[in-house]
Tab-separated table of C-alpha atoms in Angstrom:
chain	number	residue	atom	x	y	z
W	1010	MET	CA	0.000	0.000	0.000
W	1011	ASN	CA	1.336	3.433	-0.865
W	1012	VAL	CA	1.165	5.825	2.024
W	1013	HIS	CA	1.699	9.482	1.288
W	1014	PRO	CA	4.807	10.757	3.134
W	1015	ALA	CA	2.792	13.505	4.833
W	1016	ILE	CA	0.485	10.913	6.316
W	1017	ALA	CA	3.332	8.510	7.088
W	1018	ALA	CA	4.925	11.307	9.117
W	1019	LEU	CA	1.867	11.320	11.342
W	1020	ARG	CA	2.224	7.645	12.099
W	1021	GLY	CA	4.802	8.152	14.766
W	1022	THR	CA	4.071	8.165	18.463
W	1023	THR	CA	1.052	9.948	19.837
W	1024	VAL	CA	3.380	12.775	20.884
W	1025	SER	CA	4.779	13.313	17.390
W	1026	GLN	CA	1.278	13.105	15.964
W	1027	ARG	CA	0.084	15.778	18.344
W	1028	GLN	CA	3.071	17.963	17.532
W	1029	ALA	CA	2.566	17.631	13.791
W	1030	VAL	CA	-1.136	18.348	14.044
W	1031	ALA	CA	-0.538	21.281	16.383
W	1032	ALA	CA	2.019	22.780	14.016
W	1033	THR	CA	-0.359	22.505	11.064
W	1034	LYS	CA	-3.194	23.997	13.055
W	1035	ALA	CA	-1.018	26.887	14.212
W	1036	ALA	CA	0.029	27.641	10.624
W	1037	MET	CA	-3.567	27.527	9.347
W	1038	GLU	CA	-4.743	29.740	12.206
W	1039	GLN	CA	-1.962	32.212	11.476
W	1040	ALA	CA	-2.900	32.409	7.786
W	1041	HIS	CA	-6.520	32.919	8.788
W	1042	GLN	CA	-5.499	35.634	11.260
W	1043	HIS	CA	-3.539	37.469	8.522
W	1044	TRP	CA	-6.629	37.438	6.343
W	1045	LEU	CA	-8.813	38.702	9.191
W	1046	GLU	CA	-6.424	41.570	9.899
W	1047	ARG	CA	-6.444	42.934	6.350
W	1048	PRO	CA	-7.858	46.486	6.329
W	1049	ASP	CA	-10.597	45.653	3.839
W	1050	ILE	CA	-11.647	42.593	5.822
W	1051	CYS	CA	-11.608	44.653	9.037
W	1052	GLN	CA	-13.991	47.079	7.426
W	1053	PHE	CA	-16.319	44.257	6.413
W	1054	ARG	CA	-16.250	42.891	9.971
W	1055	ASP	CA	-17.049	46.323	11.369
W	1056	GLU	CA	-19.954	46.838	9.025
W	1057	LEU	CA	-21.160	43.282	9.527
W	1058	SER	CA	-21.338	43.961	13.236
W	1059	ARG	CA	-23.352	47.129	12.656
W	1060	TYR	CA	-25.606	45.427	10.129
W	1061	GLY	CA	-26.156	42.555	12.531
W	1062	SER	CA	-27.087	45.015	15.271
W	1063	GLY	CA	-29.838	46.512	13.099
W	1064	ALA	CA	-28.171	49.091	10.856
W	1065	GLU	CA	-29.608	49.503	7.363
W	1066	LEU	CA	-27.579	47.915	4.588
W	1067	GLU	CA	-27.543	51.375	2.959
W	1068	ALA	CA	-25.482	52.575	5.892
W	1069	CYS	CA	-22.895	49.790	5.414
W	1070	GLY	CA	-21.277	50.928	2.203
W	1071	ALA	CA	-18.536	48.350	1.790
W	1072	LEU	CA	-20.827	45.443	2.620
W	1073	LYS	CA	-23.548	46.728	0.337
W	1074	SER	CA	-21.067	47.105	-2.464
W	1075	LEU	CA	-19.666	43.630	-1.861
W	1076	ILE	CA	-23.061	41.996	-2.139
W	1077	HIS	CA	-24.284	43.981	-5.159
W	1078	ASP	CA	-21.177	44.498	-7.265
W	1079	HIS	CA	-19.954	41.383	-9.040
W	1080	GLU	CA	-16.386	42.578	-9.484
W	1081	ARG	CA	-16.069	43.313	-5.769
W	1082	ALA	CA	-17.569	39.959	-4.832
W	1083	ALA	CA	-15.350	38.044	-7.251
W	1084	CYS	CA	-12.202	39.840	-6.010
W	1085	PHE	CA	-13.134	39.134	-2.430
W	1086	VAL	CA	-13.654	35.433	-3.091
W	1087	GLU	CA	-10.445	35.130	-5.114
W	1088	ALA	CA	-8.405	36.809	-2.390
W	1089	LEU	CA	-9.893	34.479	0.176
W	1090	ILE	CA	-9.150	31.378	-1.874
W	1091	ASP	CA	-5.622	32.567	-2.671
W	1092	ALA	CA	-4.868	33.066	1.014
W	1093	ALA	CA	-6.222	29.648	1.880
W	1094	LEU	CA	-4.371	27.935	-0.968
W	1095	ASP	CA	-1.085	29.523	0.078
W	1096	ALA	CA	-1.418	27.964	3.488
W	1097	LEU	CA	-2.567	24.638	2.077
W	1098	ARG	CA	0.402	24.413	-0.306
W	1099	THR	CA	2.710	24.238	2.684
W	1100	HIS	CA	0.414	22.289	4.985
W	1101	ARG	CA	-1.364	19.819	2.799
W	1102	LEU	CA	-3.344	18.250	5.590
W	1103	GLY	CA	-4.400	21.587	7.022
W	1104	GLU	CA	-7.998	22.659	7.470
W	1105	THR	CA	-9.176	26.178	6.881
W	1106	PRO	CA	-10.819	27.180	10.152
W	1107	TYR	CA	-14.274	28.085	8.859
W	1108	ARG	CA	-17.470	26.500	10.084
W	1109	PHE	CA	-18.856	24.527	7.216
W	1110	LYS	CA	-21.600	22.211	6.146
W	1111	VAL	CA	-21.403	19.703	3.352
W	1112	SER	CA	-24.287	17.671	2.020
W	1113	GLN	CA	-25.192	16.212	-1.319
W	1114	GLY	CA	-24.471	18.794	-3.986
W	1115	LEU	CA	-24.127	21.578	-1.448
W	1116	ALA	CA	-21.223	23.052	0.490
W	1117	THR	CA	-21.226	26.191	2.581
W	1118	LEU	CA	-18.473	28.012	4.463
W	1119	ARG	CA	-19.191	30.576	7.132
W	1120	LEU	CA	-16.573	33.255	6.459
W	1121	LEU	CA	-17.389	36.017	8.918
W	1122	GLU	CA	-19.885	36.471	11.661
W	1123	ALA	CA	-20.677	39.350	13.974
W	1124	SER	CA	-23.711	40.037	16.164
W	1125	ASP	CA	-26.384	37.929	14.425
W	1126	ALA	CA	-25.119	38.664	10.895
W	1127	THR	CA	-23.084	36.288	8.770
W	1128	LEU	CA	-21.207	36.306	5.494
W	1129	SER	CA	-21.037	32.889	3.850
W	1130	LEU	CA	-19.845	31.294	0.652
W	1131	THR	CA	-22.070	28.544	-0.738
W	1132	ALA	CA	-21.643	26.270	-3.722
W	1133	TYR	CA	-24.468	24.352	-5.366
W	1134	GLU	CA	-23.297	21.577	-7.667
W	1135	PRO	CA	-25.318	19.966	-10.429
W	1136	LEU	CA	-27.555	17.245	-9.027
W	1137	GLU	CA	-29.706	14.829	-10.900
W	1138	SER	CA	-33.433	14.861	-10.441
W	1139	VAL	CA	-34.167	17.616	-7.961
W	1140	GLN	CA	-37.906	17.438	-7.519
W	1141	PRO	CA	-39.919	20.636	-7.365
W	1142	PRO	CA	-40.780	21.290	-3.727
W	1143	THR	CA	-44.334	21.096	-2.425
W	1144	SER	CA	-43.643	23.324	0.553
W	1145	ALA	CA	-41.198	25.987	1.617
W	1146	LEU	CA	-39.604	26.983	4.913
W	1147	PHE	CA	-40.043	30.621	5.844
W	1148	SER	CA	-37.554	31.688	8.487
W	1149	ASP	CA	-36.928	34.924	10.330
W	1150	ARG	CA	-33.835	35.605	8.324
W	1151	GLU	CA	-33.070	38.379	5.865
W	1152	THR	CA	-30.569	37.469	3.132
W	1153	HIS	CA	-28.804	39.235	0.285
W	1154	GLU	CA	-26.950	37.047	-2.186
W	1155	ILE	CA	-24.846	37.584	-5.276
W	1156	VAL	CA	-23.902	34.974	-7.867
W	1157	VAL	CA	-20.109	34.941	-8.031
W	1158	SER	CA	-20.098	32.334	-10.785
W	1159	GLY	CA	-22.209	29.621	-12.335
W	1160	THR	CA	-25.630	29.164	-13.879
W	1161	ALA	CA	-28.767	27.822	-12.303
W	1162	SER	CA	-32.513	28.194	-12.107
W	1163	GLY	CA	-34.899	28.129	-9.199
W	1164	VAL	CA	-38.058	29.516	-7.672
W	1165	VAL	CA	-38.679	32.451	-5.375
W	1166	HIS	CA	-41.640	32.219	-2.969
W	1167	THR	CA	-43.431	35.087	-1.283
W	1168	LEU	CA	-45.941	34.850	1.527
W	1169	SER	CA	-48.651	37.467	1.353
W	1170	GLU	CA	-50.291	39.063	4.393
W	1171	ALA	CA	-53.347	36.950	3.752
W	1172	GLY	CA	-51.156	33.860	4.003
W	1173	ALA	CA	-51.170	32.900	0.346
W	1174	THR	CA	-47.945	31.902	-1.373
W	1175	THR	CA	-46.917	33.060	-4.794
W	1176	SER	CA	-43.991	31.525	-6.631
W	1177	ARG	CA	-42.083	32.773	-9.608
W	1178	PRO	CA	-39.258	31.093	-11.495
W	1179	ILE	CA	-35.833	32.748	-11.619
W	1180	ALA	CA	-32.773	32.228	-13.747
W	1181	LEU	CA	-29.445	32.907	-12.044
W	1182	THR	CA	-26.217	33.771	-13.716
W	1183	GLN	CA	-22.974	35.509	-12.832
W	1184	GLY	CA	-23.593	38.894	-11.210
W	1185	ASP	CA	-27.274	38.367	-10.397
W	1186	CYS	CA	-28.474	39.501	-6.984
W	1187	LEU	CA	-31.189	37.947	-4.871
W	1188	ALA	CA	-32.802	39.333	-1.721
W	1189	THR	CA	-35.017	37.265	0.591
W	1190	ARG	CA	-37.114	39.003	3.231
W	1191	ALA	CA	-37.467	37.632	6.728
W	1192	CYS	CA	-40.564	35.486	7.399
W	1193	ILE	CA	-42.197	36.169	4.041
W	1194	GLY	CA	-39.551	35.107	1.534
W	1195	ALA	CA	-38.044	31.782	0.576
W	1196	ARG	CA	-36.215	30.424	-2.426
W	1197	HIS	CA	-35.306	27.073	-3.894
W	1198	ILE	CA	-32.458	26.282	-6.253
W	1199	LEU	CA	-33.782	23.590	-8.565
W	1200	HIS	CA	-31.493	23.072	-11.492
W	1201	VAL	CA	-27.779	23.819	-11.603
W	1202	GLU	CA	-26.101	23.884	-14.971
W	1203	ARG	CA	-22.680	25.068	-13.885
W	1204	THR	CA	-21.694	25.033	-10.237
W	1205	LEU	CA	-23.364	28.020	-8.621
W	1206	LEU	CA	-21.186	29.982	-6.222
W	1207	LEU	CA	-23.066	32.434	-4.008
W	1208	LEU	CA	-21.747	35.015	-1.585
W	1209	GLN	CA	-24.462	35.423	1.035
W	1210	LEU	CA	-25.117	38.089	3.622
W	1211	ALA	CA	-27.689	37.150	6.238
W	1212	ARG	CA	-29.007	38.462	9.497
W	1213	GLU	CA	-31.471	37.316	12.116
W	1214	PRO	CA	-32.942	39.106	15.091
W	1215	GLN	CA	-31.720	38.108	18.527
W	1216	ARG	CA	-34.894	36.128	19.213
W	1217	PRO	CA	-35.980	34.849	15.798
W	1218	LYS	CA	-39.621	33.978	15.233
W	1219	PRO	CA	-40.439	30.331	14.563
W	1220	VAL	CA	-39.593	28.729	11.248
W	1221	ARG	CA	-42.765	27.839	9.347
W	1222	GLU	CA	-43.241	25.145	6.749
W	1223	ILE	CA	-45.962	26.327	4.349
W	1224	ALA	CA	-47.548	24.172	1.660
W	1225	LEU	CA	-47.081	25.946	-1.651
W	1226	ASP	CA	-50.389	25.059	-3.273
W	1227	THR	CA	-52.732	25.707	-0.361
W	1228	GLY	CA	-50.826	28.156	1.835
W	1229	VAL	CA	-51.526	25.853	4.770
W	1230	GLU	CA	-48.960	25.878	7.553
W	1231	ARG	CA	-47.771	22.301	7.938
W	1232	ARG	CA	-45.326	22.557	10.803
W	1233	THR	CA	-43.357	25.030	12.829
W	1234	ALA	CA	-40.083	24.797	14.659
W	1235	SER	CA	-38.211	27.126	16.922
W	1236	GLY	CA	-36.243	29.775	15.072
W	1237	ASP	CA	-34.036	30.331	18.075
W	1238	LYS	CA	-31.006	28.046	18.036
W	1239	SER	CA	-29.734	29.100	21.451
W	1240	ALA	CA	-33.114	28.390	23.040
W	1241	SER	CA	-33.146	24.900	21.528
W	1242	GLN	CA	-29.586	24.353	22.723
W	1243	ALA	CA	-30.680	25.336	26.234
W	1244	VAL	CA	-33.600	22.890	26.071
W	1245	MET	CA	-31.248	20.100	25.033
W	1246	ALA	CA	-28.697	21.058	27.695
W	1247	LEU	CA	-31.393	20.909	30.380
W	1248	SER	CA	-32.472	17.438	29.257
W	1249	VAL	CA	-28.878	16.248	29.332
W	1250	LEU	CA	-28.350	17.658	32.833
W	1251	GLY	CA	-31.489	15.881	33.963
W	1252	ALA	CA	-30.501	12.606	32.332
W	1253	LEU	CA	-27.068	12.793	33.969
W	1254	LYS	CA	-28.706	13.362	37.353
W	1255	GLU	CA	-26.828	16.611	37.892
W	1256	TYR	CA	-28.369	17.634	41.200
W	1257	GLY	CA	-25.931	20.555	41.314
W	1258	ALA	CA	-27.862	22.112	38.450
W	1259	LEU	CA	-31.090	22.456	40.437
W	1260	ASP	CA	-30.354	26.058	41.442
W	1261	VAL	CA	-29.684	27.149	37.876
W	1262	MET	CA	-32.797	25.326	36.700
W	1263	HIS	CA	-34.837	27.103	39.344
W	1264	GLN	CA	-33.515	30.502	38.231
W	1265	THR	CA	-34.141	29.646	34.589
W	1266	ALA	CA	-37.714	28.604	35.336
W	1267	LEU	CA	-38.449	31.882	37.071
W	1268	ASN	CA	-36.708	34.100	34.504
W	1269	ARG	CA	-39.460	35.934	32.621
W	1270	ASP	CA	-37.001	37.036	29.926
W	1271	GLU	CA	-36.113	33.488	28.994
W	1272	ASP	CA	-37.783	31.548	26.162
W	1273	PRO	CA	-40.923	29.809	27.558
W	1274	ASP	CA	-39.915	26.413	26.163
W	1275	VAL	CA	-36.569	26.691	27.955
W	1276	ARG	CA	-38.244	27.706	31.202
W	1277	TRP	CA	-40.737	24.858	31.034
W	1278	GLU	CA	-38.018	22.329	30.291
W	1279	ALA	CA	-36.196	23.552	33.397
W	1280	VAL	CA	-39.355	22.886	35.420
W	1281	ARG	CA	-39.749	19.381	33.976
W	1282	GLN	CA	-36.153	18.451	34.651
W	1283	MET	CA	-36.369	19.816	38.199
W	1284	LEU	CA	-39.363	17.595	38.860
W	1285	GLY	CA	-37.392	14.644	37.557
W	1286	LEU	CA	-34.359	15.440	39.717
W	1287	GLY	CA	-36.109	16.435	42.917
W	1288	ALA	CA	-39.886	16.207	43.154
W	1289	MET	CA	-40.236	18.514	46.156
W	1290	ARG	CA	-38.033	21.228	44.753
W	1291	GLY	CA	-39.799	20.966	41.445
W	1292	LEU	CA	-43.164	21.319	43.164
W	1293	ASP	CA	-41.859	24.364	45.017
W	1294	THR	CA	-40.952	25.996	41.712
W	1295	LEU	CA	-44.324	25.035	40.233
W	1296	GLU	CA	-46.032	26.589	43.236
W	1297	THR	CA	-44.095	29.844	42.795
W	1298	LEU	CA	-44.916	29.992	39.089
W	1299	ALA	CA	-48.575	29.170	39.644
W	1300	GLY	CA	-48.975	32.099	42.003
W	1301	ARG	CA	-47.383	34.671	39.733
W	1302	GLU	CA	-49.130	37.440	37.887
W	1303	HIS	CA	-48.324	38.243	34.274
W	1304	ASP	CA	-46.379	35.079	33.666
W	1305	VAL	CA	-47.090	32.863	30.649
W	1306	LEU	CA	-46.206	29.815	32.723
W	1307	SER	CA	-48.570	30.440	35.614
W	1308	VAL	CA	-51.538	28.638	34.042
W	1309	PRO	CA	-49.667	25.514	32.899
W	1310	ALA	CA	-47.771	25.452	36.220
W	1311	LEU	CA	-51.003	25.482	38.191
W	1312	ALA	CA	-52.461	22.749	35.974
W	1313	LEU	CA	-49.404	20.527	36.362
W	1314	ARG	CA	-49.182	21.068	40.094
W	1315	ASP	CA	-52.828	20.107	40.524
W	1316	ARG	CA	-52.433	17.109	38.274
W	1317	LEU	CA	-49.364	15.836	40.122
W	1318	LEU	CA	-50.923	16.292	43.538
W	1319	SER	CA	-54.129	14.571	42.511
W	1320	THR	CA	-52.562	11.603	40.721
W	1321	ARG	CA	-49.708	10.983	43.169
W	1322	PRO	CA	-50.809	10.393	46.754
W	1323	ASP	CA	-47.183	9.952	47.816
W	1324	LEU	CA	-46.353	13.451	46.573
W	1325	ARG	CA	-49.487	14.877	48.098
W	1326	ALA	CA	-48.626	13.450	51.500
W	1327	LEU	CA	-45.099	14.850	51.473
W	1328	TRP	CA	-46.312	18.176	50.096
W	1329	LYS	CA	-48.858	18.565	52.877
W	1330	GLU	CA	-46.200	17.698	55.441
W	1331	SER	CA	-43.890	20.418	54.206
W	1332	ALA	CA	-46.600	23.074	53.902
N	398	MET	CA	-34.232	9.895	51.137
N	399	ASN	CA	-37.803	9.005	50.590
N	400	THR	CA	-38.526	11.555	47.913
N	401	PRO	CA	-40.812	9.970	45.336
N	402	ASN	CA	-39.586	9.822	41.759
N	403	ILE	CA	-41.289	11.559	38.894
N	404	ASP	CA	-40.680	10.254	35.405
N	405	VAL	CA	-39.824	13.270	33.267
N	406	ALA	CA	-41.242	11.580	30.177
N	407	SER	CA	-44.674	11.588	31.800
N	408	LEU	CA	-44.666	15.366	32.257
N	409	PRO	CA	-46.454	17.354	29.560
N	410	GLY	CA	-44.846	19.996	27.386
N	411	LEU	CA	-46.322	23.445	26.919
N	412	GLU	CA	-49.277	23.592	24.564
N	413	SER	CA	-47.390	26.173	22.570
N	414	ALA	CA	-44.235	23.995	22.391
N	415	GLN	CA	-42.514	23.900	19.043
N	416	GLY	CA	-40.068	21.559	17.416
N	417	LEU	CA	-36.421	22.108	18.257
N	418	PHE	CA	-34.440	24.408	16.023
N	419	GLY	CA	-33.426	22.552	12.895
N	420	SER	CA	-35.965	19.791	13.381
N	421	LEU	CA	-37.840	20.618	10.193
N	422	ALA	CA	-35.627	18.297	8.207
N	423	GLN	CA	-35.182	18.739	4.513
N	424	VAL	CA	-38.714	19.185	3.289
N	425	SER	CA	-38.040	18.580	-0.378
N	426	LYS	CA	-35.799	16.242	-2.272
N	427	GLY	CA	-33.092	18.564	-3.367
N	428	TYR	CA	-30.398	20.747	-1.927
N	429	GLY	CA	-30.353	20.657	1.884
N	430	ASP	CA	-30.080	24.408	2.138
N	431	GLU	CA	-33.215	25.113	4.079
N	432	VAL	CA	-31.913	24.821	7.592
N	433	VAL	CA	-28.717	26.765	7.479
N	434	GLU	CA	-27.330	26.377	10.946
N	435	ILE	CA	-27.916	22.810	11.857
N	436	MET	CA	-24.294	21.810	11.560
N	437	VAL	CA	-23.034	24.175	14.178
N	438	TYR	CA	-24.628	22.339	17.106
N	439	VAL	CA	-21.555	20.151	17.394
N	440	TYR	CA	-18.963	22.861	16.871
N	441	ASP	CA	-20.632	25.198	19.363
N	442	VAL	CA	-20.271	22.649	22.123
N	443	LEU	CA	-17.079	21.031	20.922
N	444	PRO	CA	-14.988	23.510	18.895
N	445	PRO	CA	-12.472	21.905	16.537
N	446	GLU	CA	-9.560	23.001	18.793
N	447	THR	CA	-10.680	20.593	21.467
N	448	LEU	CA	-10.827	17.603	19.143
N	449	ILE	CA	-7.131	16.900	19.342
């Protein structure tokens, strides 16, 4: 079997492996840092931060120009690729430190992010038999995209105030710009003739509204999901803490449950996990919530407390004792 | 301790509860570009630096 020398070099002891990997990582990070510190990139990061915090795109000149002017976009992408290739020529097993996602026919790199706004590079490759969609996901995300290269066709969907969807076909070619409005716009790429490379600017509010799946023919809402990634992460974290029997987390769960500024699903999950970890403490928290004014959880808390006390005589006995 | 156990699975969710972020999996056969952020669950908790 032929083993490439660069890989063979990694087959030493664990220590030499770690050293080799660390050296490669350091070099890739350094190259990335150089790119980040370029004056033009610094300006984009600045404006991205302002855009993400709510500034109008009009007020972010360099960013606006980048996402509307093909020459600017192409130069930007070329410079980025050149910088990455330079590093990769020396460190062939290196990884460029961008968050990425790869799936069939699709690859996306997150280049820059600042306060709820992101700049990404996405490539759509030709795929056989992409079926026309029967529904579209409308998310609380505003995007501006420019075609850096390639040719493709797709559909743009708009949700009217009345809840009806209209769709129109679009043809995309080098230099074309596409804007998708939050909650009421969606788009599908259907047919790619030559690999489509898009530079995408996107922003979301701090607490995004739910993502909605809408059927395209009827306008009927099929499903919704949380639009707030950090809230869903918190829900998952709470379940994990509960499953691991982390009694030390009870205080934090209690605070989370009572925090009116927190996402209701997160708060409720904290209550559930508290009940699983310590029934009495959980009931205490339920009791506090049930008695509160102007709290979205007071009604469900009261209902759950009553249900638990009526279906569990053992709980009821202990609860009465402690009252 | 004699504290009775409550099975978390038996406790109801909120009536207004929604699916977790990213749970609306690819709704059409085509490019999986609809849920943009799903991949960063892992990296948020376990950044690449810590994988070595």
